[in-house]
Amino acid sequence: MNHNLRVLIPGAICLAVSYRLSQLPNAQRRARQRLAAYQPTVYKADHGDIAYTDEGVGTPVLVSHGLFGGFDQGTDAGREHFPDNCRIISPSRFGYPGSAVKGQGTPREQAGVFVDLLDHLGIEQAYIAGFSAGGTAAICTALAFPERVKGLILWSSAPVRPKAPKHEPAMSGVPSLVNHDWFWWLLAPIFPMVSGLPSATIETMLPITPRRRGIAVDTYVTNPDMGRHFDAYPVEQLEIPVLLIHAMDDKIAPFTRTQQSMHRYANLTTRFFLTGGHMQQGNAPAIKQTIQRWIERNNV
């Protein structure tokens, strides 16, 4: 590389970073306004607050959102992927916007809080839908409280293990060191290469600050739990129907891992897509139709 290029390339990178960071304050303002627009309800439970949205009328579905989520992510997923005749309850899981952490923040504790919220709302039975990292708490709810769960929907979800692992990492997710708006904002231009998700996804992850504790709970507690406590997830015993939705090109929750554990479910319906990635881009109409037909069969 000649001398001029060695000088110009670092300078160009610095200029690009500076320009990108100059746009961050506006992005942060938009993100705060977007989050505030959902106007969640806050239920003051015994352990602390639970922030949630409650939209629609009909079959109740409680959405357990994924990493970098909150009531906003669950609400968006409900609006996009669920039939109009569903009542979508979207709580922030432990440590996400507006919700406190109970105990150690384990999936079993989260399942108990989900049921506490259903009690508060006067709902005897609901479908539980788990997206991405939220799948662990959704599965745990179905196992711990089968009488309260009408059916389990897992889309782009963290899968149960096919067998007990010999070793489970201490963390599975995103280290706390990088959980800052500026880091993810700078990452946005290369985010598609890293995750298979569009750069615009970063704006839905902001603001990071009210999600930071939840991200840490997922990374160090929730995500490793199905490996650490394999015997606590005997999904073979589930009698309720399970709907598994996944894209084969998902880079976040690889499809091969989902395939390996499918045999463990006794009452399983699947819908797989060749493309769509972790966020199921382009698949929303088909997913909505699949969920509607599946719920109609199980509500008979």
JSON list of N, CA and C in Angstrom, two decimals, residues 220-253:
[
{"chain": "A", "resi": 220, "resn": "TYR", "atom": "N", "xyz": [-26.66, -13.67, 30.79]},
{"chain": "A", "resi": 220, "resn": "TYR", "atom": "CA", "xyz": [-26.01, -14.45, 31.83]},
{"chain": "A", "resi": 220, "resn": "TYR", "atom": "C", "xyz": [-26.95, -15.43, 32.56]},
{"chain": "A", "resi": 221, "resn": "VAL", "atom": "N", "xyz": [-28.27, -15.26, 32.40]},
{"chain": "A", "resi": 221, "resn": "VAL", "atom": "CA", "xyz": [-29.21, -16.13, 33.12]},
{"chain": "A", "resi": 221, "resn": "VAL", "atom": "C", "xyz": [-30.14, -16.88, 32.15]},
{"chain": "A", "resi": 222, "resn": "THR", "atom": "N", "xyz": [-30.91, -16.14, 31.36]},
{"chain": "A", "resi": 222, "resn": "THR", "atom": "CA", "xyz": [-31.94, -16.75, 30.53]},
{"chain": "A", "resi": 222, "resn": "THR", "atom": "C", "xyz": [-31.38, -17.65, 29.43]},
{"chain": "A", "resi": 223, "resn": "ASN", "atom": "N", "xyz": [-30.50, -17.11, 28.60]},
{"chain": "A", "resi": 223, "resn": "ASN", "atom": "CA", "xyz": [-30.03, -17.85, 27.43]},
{"chain": "A", "resi": 223, "resn": "ASN", "atom": "C", "xyz": [-29.29, -19.15, 27.76]},
{"chain": "A", "resi": 224, "resn": "PRO", "atom": "N", "xyz": [-28.46, -19.18, 28.80]},
{"chain": "A", "resi": 224, "resn": "PRO", "atom": "CA", "xyz": [-27.78, -20.45, 29.12]},
{"chain": "A", "resi": 224, "resn": "PRO", "atom": "C", "xyz": [-28.65, -21.44, 29.89]},
{"chain": "A", "resi": 225, "resn": "ASP", "atom": "N", "xyz": [-29.87, -21.05, 30.29]},
{"chain": "A", "resi": 225, "resn": "ASP", "atom": "CA", "xyz": [-30.62, -21.85, 31.27]},
{"chain": "A", "resi": 225, "resn": "ASP", "atom": "C", "xyz": [-31.02, -23.22, 30.75]},
{"chain": "A", "resi": 226, "resn": "MET", "atom": "N", "xyz": [-31.43, -23.33, 29.48]},
{"chain": "A", "resi": 226, "resn": "MET", "atom": "CA", "xyz": [-31.88, -24.62, 28.98]},
{"chain": "A", "resi": 226, "resn": "MET", "atom": "C", "xyz": [-30.73, -25.62, 28.86]},
{"chain": "A", "resi": 227, "resn": "GLY", "atom": "N", "xyz": [-29.49, -25.12, 28.79]},
{"chain": "A", "resi": 227, "resn": "GLY", "atom": "CA", "xyz": [-28.34, -26.00, 28.80]},
{"chain": "A", "resi": 227, "resn": "GLY", "atom": "C", "xyz": [-27.89, -26.33, 30.21]},
{"chain": "A", "resi": 228, "resn": "ARG", "atom": "N", "xyz": [-27.89, -25.31, 31.06]},
{"chain": "A", "resi": 228, "resn": "ARG", "atom": "CA", "xyz": [-27.47, -25.53, 32.45]},
{"chain": "A", "resi": 228, "resn": "ARG", "atom": "C", "xyz": [-28.41, -26.45, 33.21]},
{"chain": "A", "resi": 229, "resn": "HIS", "atom": "N", "xyz": [-29.70, -26.32, 32.91]},
{"chain": "A", "resi": 229, "resn": "HIS", "atom": "CA", "xyz": [-30.73, -27.07, 33.63]},
{"chain": "A", "resi": 229, "resn": "HIS", "atom": "C", "xyz": [-31.56, -27.90, 32.65]},
{"chain": "A", "resi": 230, "resn": "PHE", "atom": "N", "xyz": [-30.89, -28.75, 31.91]},
{"chain": "A", "resi": 230, "resn": "PHE", "atom": "CA", "xyz": [-31.54, -29.53, 30.87]},
{"chain": "A", "resi": 230, "resn": "PHE", "atom": "C", "xyz": [-32.75, -30.31, 31.40]},
{"chain": "A", "resi": 231, "resn": "ASP", "atom": "N", "xyz": [-32.62, -30.91, 32.57]},
{"chain": "A", "resi": 231, "resn": "ASP", "atom": "CA", "xyz": [-33.69, -31.73, 33.13]},
{"chain": "A", "resi": 231, "resn": "ASP", "atom": "C", "xyz": [-34.92, -30.92, 33.53]},
{"chain": "A", "resi": 232, "resn": "ALA", "atom": "N", "xyz": [-34.79, -29.60, 33.61]},
{"chain": "A", "resi": 232, "resn": "ALA", "atom": "CA", "xyz": [-35.92, -28.74, 33.98]},
{"chain": "A", "resi": 232, "resn": "ALA", "atom": "C", "xyz": [-36.79, -28.40, 32.77]},
{"chain": "A", "resi": 233, "resn": "TYR", "atom": "N", "xyz": [-36.42, -28.90, 31.60]},
{"chain": "A", "resi": 233, "resn": "TYR", "atom": "CA", "xyz": [-37.18, -28.61, 30.38]},
{"chain": "A", "resi": 233, "resn": "TYR", "atom": "C", "xyz": [-37.63, -29.91, 29.69]},
{"chain": "A", "resi": 234, "resn": "PRO", "atom": "N", "xyz": [-38.44, -30.72, 30.38]},
{"chain": "A", "resi": 234, "resn": "PRO", "atom": "CA", "xyz": [-38.91, -31.98, 29.78]},
{"chain": "A", "resi": 234, "resn": "PRO", "atom": "C", "xyz": [-40.09, -31.74, 28.83]},
{"chain": "A", "resi": 235, "resn": "VAL", "atom": "N", "xyz": [-39.81, -31.12, 27.69]},
{"chain": "A", "resi": 235, "resn": "VAL", "atom": "CA", "xyz": [-40.89, -30.72, 26.79]},
{"chain": "A", "resi": 235, "resn": "VAL", "atom": "C", "xyz": [-41.65, -31.92, 26.22]},
{"chain": "A", "resi": 236, "resn": "GLU", "atom": "N", "xyz": [-41.06, -33.12, 26.34]},
{"chain": "A", "resi": 236, "resn": "GLU", "atom": "CA", "xyz": [-41.77, -34.32, 25.92]},
{"chain": "A", "resi": 236, "resn": "GLU", "atom": "C", "xyz": [-43.08, -34.50, 26.68]},
{"chain": "A", "resi": 237, "resn": "GLN", "atom": "N", "xyz": [-43.15, -33.92, 27.87]},
{"chain": "A", "resi": 237, "resn": "GLN", "atom": "CA", "xyz": [-44.34, -34.07, 28.71]},
{"chain": "A", "resi": 237, "resn": "GLN", "atom": "C", "xyz": [-45.45, -33.08, 28.35]},
{"chain": "A", "resi": 238, "resn": "LEU", "atom": "N", "xyz": [-45.18, -32.14, 27.47]},
{"chain": "A", "resi": 238, "resn": "LEU", "atom": "CA", "xyz": [-46.20, -31.15, 27.12]},
{"chain": "A", "resi": 238, "resn": "LEU", "atom": "C", "xyz": [-47.33, -31.81, 26.32]},
{"chain": "A", "resi": 239, "resn": "GLU", "atom": "N", "xyz": [-48.54, -31.65, 26.81]},
{"chain": "A", "resi": 239, "resn": "GLU", "atom": "CA", "xyz": [-49.70, -32.16, 26.09]},
{"chain": "A", "resi": 239, "resn": "GLU", "atom": "C", "xyz": [-50.33, -31.09, 25.21]},
{"chain": "A", "resi": 240, "resn": "ILE", "atom": "N", "xyz": [-50.02, -29.84, 25.49]},
{"chain": "A", "resi": 240, "resn": "ILE", "atom": "CA", "xyz": [-50.60, -28.73, 24.72]},
{"chain": "A", "resi": 240, "resn": "ILE", "atom": "C", "xyz": [-49.99, -28.70, 23.33]},
{"chain": "A", "resi": 241, "resn": "PRO", "atom": "N", "xyz": [-50.70, -28.13, 22.36]},
{"chain": "A", "resi": 241, "resn": "PRO", "atom": "CA", "xyz": [-50.14, -28.01, 21.01]},
{"chain": "A", "resi": 241, "resn": "PRO", "atom": "C", "xyz": [-49.02, -26.99, 20.96]},
{"chain": "A", "resi": 242, "resn": "VAL", "atom": "N", "xyz": [-48.04, -27.25, 20.13]},
{"chain": "A", "resi": 242, "resn": "VAL", "atom": "CA", "xyz": [-46.89, -26.37, 19.95]},
{"chain": "A", "resi": 242, "resn": "VAL", "atom": "C", "xyz": [-46.77, -26.03, 18.46]},
{"chain": "A", "resi": 243, "resn": "LEU", "atom": "N", "xyz": [-46.63, -24.74, 18.16]},
{"chain": "A", "resi": 243, "resn": "LEU", "atom": "CA", "xyz": [-46.43, -24.27, 16.79]},
{"chain": "A", "resi": 243, "resn": "LEU", "atom": "C", "xyz": [-45.02, -23.70, 16.69]},
{"chain": "A", "resi": 244, "resn": "LEU", "atom": "N", "xyz": [-44.23, -24.26, 15.78]},
{"chain": "A", "resi": 244, "resn": "LEU", "atom": "CA", "xyz": [-42.84, -23.85, 15.61]},
{"chain": "A", "resi": 244, "resn": "LEU", "atom": "C", "xyz": [-42.69, -23.18, 14.25]},
{"chain": "A", "resi": 245, "resn": "ILE", "atom": "N", "xyz": [-42.26, -21.90, 14.26]},
{"chain": "A", "resi": 245, "resn": "ILE", "atom": "CA", "xyz": [-42.09, -21.11, 13.04]},
{"chain": "A", "resi": 245, "resn": "ILE", "atom": "C", "xyz": [-40.63, -20.66, 12.96]},
{"chain": "A", "resi": 246, "resn": "HIS", "atom": "N", "xyz": [-40.00, -20.92, 11.82]},
{"chain": "A", "resi": 246, "resn": "HIS", "atom": "CA", "xyz": [-38.58, -20.57, 11.73]},
{"chain": "A", "resi": 246, "resn": "HIS", "atom": "C", "xyz": [-38.19, -20.35, 10.28]},
{"chain": "A", "resi": 247, "resn": "ALA", "atom": "N", "xyz": [-37.20, -19.50, 10.09]},
{"chain": "A", "resi": 247, "resn": "ALA", "atom": "CA", "xyz": [-36.61, -19.29, 8.76]},
{"chain": "A", "resi": 247, "resn": "ALA", "atom": "C", "xyz": [-35.29, -20.06, 8.68]},
{"chain": "A", "resi": 248, "resn": "MET", "atom": "N", "xyz": [-35.06, -20.70, 7.55]},
{"chain": "A", "resi": 248, "resn": "MET", "atom": "CA", "xyz": [-33.87, -21.54, 7.42]},
{"chain": "A", "resi": 248, "resn": "MET", "atom": "C", "xyz": [-32.58, -20.74, 7.32]},
{"chain": "A", "resi": 249, "resn": "ASP", "atom": "N", "xyz": [-32.70, -19.42, 7.02]},
{"chain": "A", "resi": 249, "resn": "ASP", "atom": "CA", "xyz": [-31.50, -18.59, 6.91]},
{"chain": "A", "resi": 249, "resn": "ASP", "atom": "C", "xyz": [-31.29, -17.72, 8.15]},
{"chain": "A", "resi": 250, "resn": "ASP", "atom": "N", "xyz": [-31.92, -18.09, 9.26]},
{"chain": "A", "resi": 250, "resn": "ASP", "atom": "CA", "xyz": [-31.78, -17.34, 10.51]},
{"chain": "A", "resi": 250, "resn": "ASP", "atom": "C", "xyz": [-30.34, -17.45, 11.03]},
{"chain": "A", "resi": 251, "resn": "LYS", "atom": "N", "xyz": [-29.65, -16.32, 11.15]},
{"chain": "A", "resi": 251, "resn": "LYS", "atom": "CA", "xyz": [-28.28, -16.31, 11.64]},
{"chain": "A", "resi": 251, "resn": "LYS", "atom": "C", "xyz": [-28.20, -16.19, 13.16]},
{"chain": "A", "resi": 252, "resn": "ILE", "atom": "N", "xyz": [-29.28, -15.72, 13.79]},
{"chain": "A", "resi": 252, "resn": "ILE", "atom": "CA", "xyz": [-29.26, -15.50, 15.24]},
{"chain": "A", "resi": 252, "resn": "ILE", "atom": "C", "xyz": [-29.63, -16.79, 15.98]},
{"chain": "A", "resi": 253, "resn": "ALA", "atom": "N", "xyz": [-30.70, -17.44, 15.54]},
{"chain": "A", "resi": 253, "resn": "ALA", "atom": "CA", "xyz": [-31.12, -18.72, 16.11]},
{"chain": "A", "resi": 253, "resn": "ALA", "atom": "C", "xyz": [-31.06, -19.74, 14.97]}
]
